[in-house]
mmCIF file with all atom_site columns, C-alpha atoms in Angstrom:
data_model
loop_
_atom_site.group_PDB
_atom_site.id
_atom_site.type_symbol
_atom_site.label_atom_id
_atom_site.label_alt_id
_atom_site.label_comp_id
_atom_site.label_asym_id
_atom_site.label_entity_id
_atom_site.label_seq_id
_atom_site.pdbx_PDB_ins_code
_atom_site.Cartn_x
_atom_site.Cartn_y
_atom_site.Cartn_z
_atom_site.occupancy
_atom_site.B_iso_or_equiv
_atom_site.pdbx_formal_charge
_atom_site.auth_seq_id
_atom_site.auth_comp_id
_atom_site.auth_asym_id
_atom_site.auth_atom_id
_atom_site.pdbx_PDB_model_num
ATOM 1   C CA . UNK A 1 1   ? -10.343 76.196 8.085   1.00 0.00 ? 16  UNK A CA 1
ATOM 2   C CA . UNK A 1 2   ? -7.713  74.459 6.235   1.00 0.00 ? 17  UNK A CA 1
ATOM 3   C CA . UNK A 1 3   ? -6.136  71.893 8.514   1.00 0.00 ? 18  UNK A CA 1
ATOM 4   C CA . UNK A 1 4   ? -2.403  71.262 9.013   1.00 0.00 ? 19  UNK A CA 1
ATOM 5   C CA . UNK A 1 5   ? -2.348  67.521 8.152   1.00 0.00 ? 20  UNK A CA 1
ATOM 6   C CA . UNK A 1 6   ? -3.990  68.709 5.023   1.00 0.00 ? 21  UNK A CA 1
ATOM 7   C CA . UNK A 1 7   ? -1.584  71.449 4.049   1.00 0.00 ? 22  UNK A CA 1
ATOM 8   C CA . UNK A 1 8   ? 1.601   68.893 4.595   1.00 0.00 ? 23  UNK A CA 1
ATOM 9   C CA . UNK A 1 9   ? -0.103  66.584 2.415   1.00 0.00 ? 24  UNK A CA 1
ATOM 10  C CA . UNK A 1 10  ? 0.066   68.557 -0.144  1.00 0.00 ? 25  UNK A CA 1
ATOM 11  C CA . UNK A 1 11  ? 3.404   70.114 0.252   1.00 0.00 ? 26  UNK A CA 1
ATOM 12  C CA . UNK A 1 12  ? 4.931   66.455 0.354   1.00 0.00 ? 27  UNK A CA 1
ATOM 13  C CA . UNK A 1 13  ? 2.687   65.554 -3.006  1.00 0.00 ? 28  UNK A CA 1
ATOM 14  C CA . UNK A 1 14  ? 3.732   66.525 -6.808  1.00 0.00 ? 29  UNK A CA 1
ATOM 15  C CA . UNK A 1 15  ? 3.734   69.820 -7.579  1.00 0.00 ? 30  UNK A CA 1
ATOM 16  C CA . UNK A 1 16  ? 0.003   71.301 -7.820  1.00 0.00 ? 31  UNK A CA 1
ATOM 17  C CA . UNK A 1 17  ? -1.235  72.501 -10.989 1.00 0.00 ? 32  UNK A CA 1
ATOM 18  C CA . UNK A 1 18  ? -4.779  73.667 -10.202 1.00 0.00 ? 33  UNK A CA 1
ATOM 19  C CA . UNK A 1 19  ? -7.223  73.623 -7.097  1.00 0.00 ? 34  UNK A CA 1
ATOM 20  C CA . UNK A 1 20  ? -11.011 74.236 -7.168  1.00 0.00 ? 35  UNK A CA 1
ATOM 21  C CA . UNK A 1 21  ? -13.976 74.119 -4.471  1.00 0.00 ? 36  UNK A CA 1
ATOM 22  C CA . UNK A 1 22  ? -17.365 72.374 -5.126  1.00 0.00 ? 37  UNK A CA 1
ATOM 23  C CA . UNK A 1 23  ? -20.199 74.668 -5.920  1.00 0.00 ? 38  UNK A CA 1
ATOM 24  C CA . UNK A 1 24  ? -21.455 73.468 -2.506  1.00 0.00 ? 39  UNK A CA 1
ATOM 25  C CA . UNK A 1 25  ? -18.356 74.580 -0.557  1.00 0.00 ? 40  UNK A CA 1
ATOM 26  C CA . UNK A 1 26  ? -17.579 70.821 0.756   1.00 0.00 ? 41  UNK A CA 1
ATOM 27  C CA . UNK A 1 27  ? -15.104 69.531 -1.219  1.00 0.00 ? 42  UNK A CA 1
ATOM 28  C CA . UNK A 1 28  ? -11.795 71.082 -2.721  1.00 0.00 ? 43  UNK A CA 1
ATOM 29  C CA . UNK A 1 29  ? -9.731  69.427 -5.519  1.00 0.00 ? 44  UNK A CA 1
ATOM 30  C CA . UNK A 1 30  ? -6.098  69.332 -6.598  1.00 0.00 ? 45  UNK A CA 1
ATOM 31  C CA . UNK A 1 31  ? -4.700  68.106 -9.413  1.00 0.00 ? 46  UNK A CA 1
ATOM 32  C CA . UNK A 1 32  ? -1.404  66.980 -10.376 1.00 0.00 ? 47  UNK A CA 1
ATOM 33  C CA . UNK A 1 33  ? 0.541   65.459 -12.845 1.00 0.00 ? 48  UNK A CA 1
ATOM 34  C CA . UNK A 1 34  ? -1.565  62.482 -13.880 1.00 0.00 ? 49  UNK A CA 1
ATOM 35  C CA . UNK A 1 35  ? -3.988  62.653 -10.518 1.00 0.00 ? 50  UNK A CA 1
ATOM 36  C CA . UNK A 1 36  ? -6.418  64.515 -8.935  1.00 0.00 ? 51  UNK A CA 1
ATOM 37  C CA . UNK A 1 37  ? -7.459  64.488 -5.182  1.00 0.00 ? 52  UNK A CA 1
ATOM 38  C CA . UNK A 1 38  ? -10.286 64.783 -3.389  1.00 0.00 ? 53  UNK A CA 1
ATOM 39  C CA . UNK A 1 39  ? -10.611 66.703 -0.306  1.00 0.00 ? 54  UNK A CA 1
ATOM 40  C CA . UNK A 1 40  ? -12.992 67.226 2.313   1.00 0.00 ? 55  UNK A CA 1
ATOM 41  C CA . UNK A 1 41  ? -12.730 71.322 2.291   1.00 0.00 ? 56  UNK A CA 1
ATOM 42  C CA . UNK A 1 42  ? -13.907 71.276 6.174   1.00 0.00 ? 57  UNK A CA 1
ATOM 43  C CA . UNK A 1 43  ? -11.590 68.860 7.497   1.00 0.00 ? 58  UNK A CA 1
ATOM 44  C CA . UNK A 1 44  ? -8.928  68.680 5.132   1.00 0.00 ? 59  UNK A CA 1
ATOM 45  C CA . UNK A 1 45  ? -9.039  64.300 5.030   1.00 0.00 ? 60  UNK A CA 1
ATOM 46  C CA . UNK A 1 46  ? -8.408  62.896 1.219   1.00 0.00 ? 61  UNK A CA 1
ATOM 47  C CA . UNK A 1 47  ? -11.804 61.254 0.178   1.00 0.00 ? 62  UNK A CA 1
ATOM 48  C CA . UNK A 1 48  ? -10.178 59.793 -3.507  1.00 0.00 ? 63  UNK A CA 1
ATOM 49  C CA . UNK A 1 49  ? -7.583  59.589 -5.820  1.00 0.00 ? 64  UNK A CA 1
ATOM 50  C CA . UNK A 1 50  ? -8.287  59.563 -9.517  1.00 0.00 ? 65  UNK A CA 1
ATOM 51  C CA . UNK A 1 51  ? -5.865  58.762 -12.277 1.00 0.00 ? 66  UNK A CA 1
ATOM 52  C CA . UNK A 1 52  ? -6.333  61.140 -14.809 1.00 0.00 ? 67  UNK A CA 1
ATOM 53  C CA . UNK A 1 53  ? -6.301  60.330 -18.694 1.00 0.00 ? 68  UNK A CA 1
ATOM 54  C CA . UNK A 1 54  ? -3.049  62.409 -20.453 1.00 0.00 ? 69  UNK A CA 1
ATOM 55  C CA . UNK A 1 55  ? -0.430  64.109 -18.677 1.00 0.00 ? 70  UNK A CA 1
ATOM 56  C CA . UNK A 1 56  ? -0.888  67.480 -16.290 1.00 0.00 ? 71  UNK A CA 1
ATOM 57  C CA . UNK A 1 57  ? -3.895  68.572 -14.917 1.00 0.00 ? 72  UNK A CA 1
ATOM 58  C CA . UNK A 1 58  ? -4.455  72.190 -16.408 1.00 0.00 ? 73  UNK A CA 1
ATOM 59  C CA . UNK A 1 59  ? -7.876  73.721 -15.124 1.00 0.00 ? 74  UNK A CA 1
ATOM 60  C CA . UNK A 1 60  ? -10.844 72.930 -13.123 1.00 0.00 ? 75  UNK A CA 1
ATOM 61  C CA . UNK A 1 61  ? -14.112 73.428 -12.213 1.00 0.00 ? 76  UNK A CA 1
ATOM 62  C CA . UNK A 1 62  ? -16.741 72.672 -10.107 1.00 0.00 ? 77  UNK A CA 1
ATOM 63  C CA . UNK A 1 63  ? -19.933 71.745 -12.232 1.00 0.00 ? 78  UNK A CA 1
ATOM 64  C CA . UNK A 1 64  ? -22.526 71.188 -10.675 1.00 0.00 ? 79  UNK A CA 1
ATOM 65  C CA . UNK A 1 65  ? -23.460 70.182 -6.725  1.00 0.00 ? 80  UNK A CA 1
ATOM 66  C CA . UNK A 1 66  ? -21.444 67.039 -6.498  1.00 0.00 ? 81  UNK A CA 1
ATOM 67  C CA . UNK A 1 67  ? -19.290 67.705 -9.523  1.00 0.00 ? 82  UNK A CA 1
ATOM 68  C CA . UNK A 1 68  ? -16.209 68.840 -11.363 1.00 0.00 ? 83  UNK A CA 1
ATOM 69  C CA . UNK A 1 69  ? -14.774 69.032 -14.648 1.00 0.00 ? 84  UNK A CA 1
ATOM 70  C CA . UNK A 1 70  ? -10.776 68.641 -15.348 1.00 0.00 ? 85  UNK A CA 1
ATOM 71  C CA . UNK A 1 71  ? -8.502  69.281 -18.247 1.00 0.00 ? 86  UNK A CA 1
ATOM 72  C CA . UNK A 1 72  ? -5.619  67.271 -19.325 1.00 0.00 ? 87  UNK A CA 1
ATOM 73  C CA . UNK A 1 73  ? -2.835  67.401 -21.289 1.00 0.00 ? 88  UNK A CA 1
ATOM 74  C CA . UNK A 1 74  ? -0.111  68.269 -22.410 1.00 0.00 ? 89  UNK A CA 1
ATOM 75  C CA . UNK A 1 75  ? 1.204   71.491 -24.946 1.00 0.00 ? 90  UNK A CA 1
ATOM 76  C CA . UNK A 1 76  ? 0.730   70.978 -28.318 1.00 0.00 ? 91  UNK A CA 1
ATOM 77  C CA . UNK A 1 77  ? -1.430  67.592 -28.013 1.00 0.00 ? 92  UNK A CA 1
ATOM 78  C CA . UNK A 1 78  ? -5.187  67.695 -27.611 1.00 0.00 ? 93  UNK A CA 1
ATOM 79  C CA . UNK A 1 79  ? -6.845  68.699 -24.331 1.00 0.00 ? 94  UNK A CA 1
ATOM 80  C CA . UNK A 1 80  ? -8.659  66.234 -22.916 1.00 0.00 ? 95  UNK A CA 1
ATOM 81  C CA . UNK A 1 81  ? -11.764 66.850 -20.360 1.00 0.00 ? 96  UNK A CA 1
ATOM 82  C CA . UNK A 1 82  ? -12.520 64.075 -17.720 1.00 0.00 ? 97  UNK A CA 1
ATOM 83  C CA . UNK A 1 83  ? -15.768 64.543 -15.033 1.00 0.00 ? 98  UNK A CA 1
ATOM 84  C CA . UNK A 1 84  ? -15.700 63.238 -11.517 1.00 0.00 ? 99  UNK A CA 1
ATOM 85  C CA . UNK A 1 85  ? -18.664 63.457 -9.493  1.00 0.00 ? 100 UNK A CA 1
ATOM 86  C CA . UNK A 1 86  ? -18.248 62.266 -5.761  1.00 0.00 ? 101 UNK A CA 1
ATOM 87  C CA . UNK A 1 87  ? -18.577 58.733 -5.619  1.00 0.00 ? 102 UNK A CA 1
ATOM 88  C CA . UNK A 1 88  ? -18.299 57.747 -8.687  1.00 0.00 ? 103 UNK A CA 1
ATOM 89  C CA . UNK A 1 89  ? -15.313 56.715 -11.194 1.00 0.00 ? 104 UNK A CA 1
ATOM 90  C CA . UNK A 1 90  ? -13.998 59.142 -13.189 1.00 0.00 ? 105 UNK A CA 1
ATOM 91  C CA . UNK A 1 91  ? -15.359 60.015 -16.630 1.00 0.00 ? 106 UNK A CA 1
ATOM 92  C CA . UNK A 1 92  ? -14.153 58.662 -19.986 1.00 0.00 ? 107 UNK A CA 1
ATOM 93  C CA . UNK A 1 93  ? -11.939 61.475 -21.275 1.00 0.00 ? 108 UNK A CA 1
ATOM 94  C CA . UNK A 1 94  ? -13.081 63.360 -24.339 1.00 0.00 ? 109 UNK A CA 1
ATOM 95  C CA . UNK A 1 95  ? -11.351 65.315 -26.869 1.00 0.00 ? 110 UNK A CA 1
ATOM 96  C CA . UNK A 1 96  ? -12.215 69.221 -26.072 1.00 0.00 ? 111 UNK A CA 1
ATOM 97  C CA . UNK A 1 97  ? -9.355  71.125 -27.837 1.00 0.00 ? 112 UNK A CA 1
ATOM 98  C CA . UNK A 1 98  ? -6.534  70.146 -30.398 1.00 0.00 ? 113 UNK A CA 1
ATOM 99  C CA . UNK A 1 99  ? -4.033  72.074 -27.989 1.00 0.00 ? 114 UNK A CA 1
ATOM 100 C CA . UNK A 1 100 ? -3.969  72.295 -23.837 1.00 0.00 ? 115 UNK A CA 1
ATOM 101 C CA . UNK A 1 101 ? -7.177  73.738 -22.156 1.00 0.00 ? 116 UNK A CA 1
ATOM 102 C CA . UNK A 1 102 ? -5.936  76.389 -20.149 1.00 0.00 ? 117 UNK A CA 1
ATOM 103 C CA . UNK A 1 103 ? -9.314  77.601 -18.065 1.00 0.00 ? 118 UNK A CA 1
ATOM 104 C CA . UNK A 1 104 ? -12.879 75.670 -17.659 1.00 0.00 ? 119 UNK A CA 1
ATOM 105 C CA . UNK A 1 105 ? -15.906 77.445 -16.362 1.00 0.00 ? 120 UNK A CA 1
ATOM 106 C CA . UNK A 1 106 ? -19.709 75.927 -15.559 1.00 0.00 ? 121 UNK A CA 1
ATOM 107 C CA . UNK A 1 107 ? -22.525 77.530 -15.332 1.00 0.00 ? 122 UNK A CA 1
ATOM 108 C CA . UNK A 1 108 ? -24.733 78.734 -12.224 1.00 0.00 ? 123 UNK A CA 1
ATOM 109 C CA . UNK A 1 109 ? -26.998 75.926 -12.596 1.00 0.00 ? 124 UNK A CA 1
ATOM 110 C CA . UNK A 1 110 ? -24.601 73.231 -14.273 1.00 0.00 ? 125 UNK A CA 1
ATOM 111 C CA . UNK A 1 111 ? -26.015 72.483 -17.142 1.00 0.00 ? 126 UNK A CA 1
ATOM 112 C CA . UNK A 1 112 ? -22.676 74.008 -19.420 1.00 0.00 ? 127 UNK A CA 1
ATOM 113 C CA . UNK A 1 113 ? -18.950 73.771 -19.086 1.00 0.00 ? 128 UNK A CA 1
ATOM 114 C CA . UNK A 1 114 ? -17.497 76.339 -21.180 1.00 0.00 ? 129 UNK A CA 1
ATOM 115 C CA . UNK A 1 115 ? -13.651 75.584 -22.033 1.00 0.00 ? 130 UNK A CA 1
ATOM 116 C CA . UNK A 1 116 ? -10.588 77.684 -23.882 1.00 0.00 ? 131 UNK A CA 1
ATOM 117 C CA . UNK A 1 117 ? -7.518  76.676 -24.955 1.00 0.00 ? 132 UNK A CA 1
ATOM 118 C CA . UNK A 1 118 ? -4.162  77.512 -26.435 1.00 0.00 ? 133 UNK A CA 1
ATOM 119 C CA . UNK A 1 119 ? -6.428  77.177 -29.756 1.00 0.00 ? 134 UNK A CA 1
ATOM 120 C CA . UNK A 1 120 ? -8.175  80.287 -29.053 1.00 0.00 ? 135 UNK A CA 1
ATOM 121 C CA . UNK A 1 121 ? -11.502 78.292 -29.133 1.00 0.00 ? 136 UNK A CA 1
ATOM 122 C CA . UNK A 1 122 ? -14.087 78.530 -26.468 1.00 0.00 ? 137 UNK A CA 1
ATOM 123 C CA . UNK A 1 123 ? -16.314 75.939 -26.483 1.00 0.00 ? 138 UNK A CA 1
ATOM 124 C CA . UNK A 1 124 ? -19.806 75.375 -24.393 1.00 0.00 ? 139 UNK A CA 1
ATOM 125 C CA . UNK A 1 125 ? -20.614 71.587 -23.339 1.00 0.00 ? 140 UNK A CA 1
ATOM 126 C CA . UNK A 1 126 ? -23.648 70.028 -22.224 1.00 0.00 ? 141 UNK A CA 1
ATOM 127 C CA . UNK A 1 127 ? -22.558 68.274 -18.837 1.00 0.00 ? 142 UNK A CA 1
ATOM 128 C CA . UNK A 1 128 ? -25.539 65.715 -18.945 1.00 0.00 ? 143 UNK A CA 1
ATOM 129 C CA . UNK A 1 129 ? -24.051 64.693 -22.848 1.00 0.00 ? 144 UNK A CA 1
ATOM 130 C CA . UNK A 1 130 ? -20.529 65.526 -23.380 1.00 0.00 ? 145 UNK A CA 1
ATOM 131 C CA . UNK A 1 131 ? -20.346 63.214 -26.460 1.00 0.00 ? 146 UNK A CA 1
ATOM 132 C CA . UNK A 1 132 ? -22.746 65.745 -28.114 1.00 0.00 ? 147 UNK A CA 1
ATOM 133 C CA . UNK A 1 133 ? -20.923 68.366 -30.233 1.00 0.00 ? 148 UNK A CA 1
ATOM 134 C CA . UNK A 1 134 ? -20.207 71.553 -28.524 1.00 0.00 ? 149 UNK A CA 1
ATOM 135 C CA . UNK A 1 135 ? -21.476 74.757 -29.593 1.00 0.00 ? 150 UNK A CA 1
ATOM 136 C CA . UNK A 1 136 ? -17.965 76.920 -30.644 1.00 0.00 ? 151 UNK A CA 1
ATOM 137 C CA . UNK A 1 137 ? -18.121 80.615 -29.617 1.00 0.00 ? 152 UNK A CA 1
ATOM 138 C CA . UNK A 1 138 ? -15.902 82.192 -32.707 1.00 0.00 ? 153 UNK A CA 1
ATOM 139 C CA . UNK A 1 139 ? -14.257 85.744 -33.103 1.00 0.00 ? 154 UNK A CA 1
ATOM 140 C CA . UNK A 1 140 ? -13.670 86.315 -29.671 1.00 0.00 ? 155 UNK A CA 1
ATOM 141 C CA . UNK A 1 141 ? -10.240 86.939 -29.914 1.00 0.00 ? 156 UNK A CA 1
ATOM 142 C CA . UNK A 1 142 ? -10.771 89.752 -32.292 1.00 0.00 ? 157 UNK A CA 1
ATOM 143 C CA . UNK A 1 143 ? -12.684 91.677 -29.523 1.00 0.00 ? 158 UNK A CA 1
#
């Protein structure tokens, strides 16, 4: 159950952009302009701050166990995607779209984030490379 202390928290922050669990159910995350937070989902106590790259958080995901994947950015720059896994810093941010990524999805077994954007692009990234080229799924917004 979502604690008190953790709900004013977050009412007294920024205004929240996006939240999303772990895979594991332990940990939630919210992100902000400029900053995402780390939560212990049980007990509601902040583990972590991170400073994003660019501007607004606009999606997440969890991706993998101990993992998640945000978006950044701002409309009509490039979206930016930045990894955090618990206990380590936060990513190097890489270039995913050439507008704001609106939603970010991983798979079951964490191996791809898939991301879409105000580009109408979906793209599929390998989580263990990111700097590898992502395969582009095309003509799905003639469907």
């Amino acid at each position: 159950m979502i604690s008190l202390l953790f709900l004013s928290m977050v009412l007294a922050a920024p205004p929240l952009t996006v939240t999303a669990y772990s895979p594991d159910g332990k940990f939630l995350i919210a992100g902000t302009r400029g900053e995402v937070q780390l939560f212990d989902a049980e007990t509601g106590v902040l583990r972590h701050r991170f400073v994003t790259a660019a501007g607004r958080v606009t999606a997440a995901s969890g991706a993998g166990p101990r993992q998640f994947a945000v978006a950044t950015g701002e409309p009509g720059k490039s979206g930016m995607i930045q990894l955090i896994a618990i206990g380590s810093p936060l990513s190097e941010p890489w270039k995913a779209h050439n507008d704001t990524v609106y939603a970010l999805a991983c798979s079951p077994n964490g191996r791809w984030l898939f991301t879409a954007g105000y580009d109408r692009i979906i793209n599929r990234w390998a989580v263990s490379d990111p700097n590898s080229p992502p395969l582009e799924l095309k003509d799905h917004s003639d469907a």
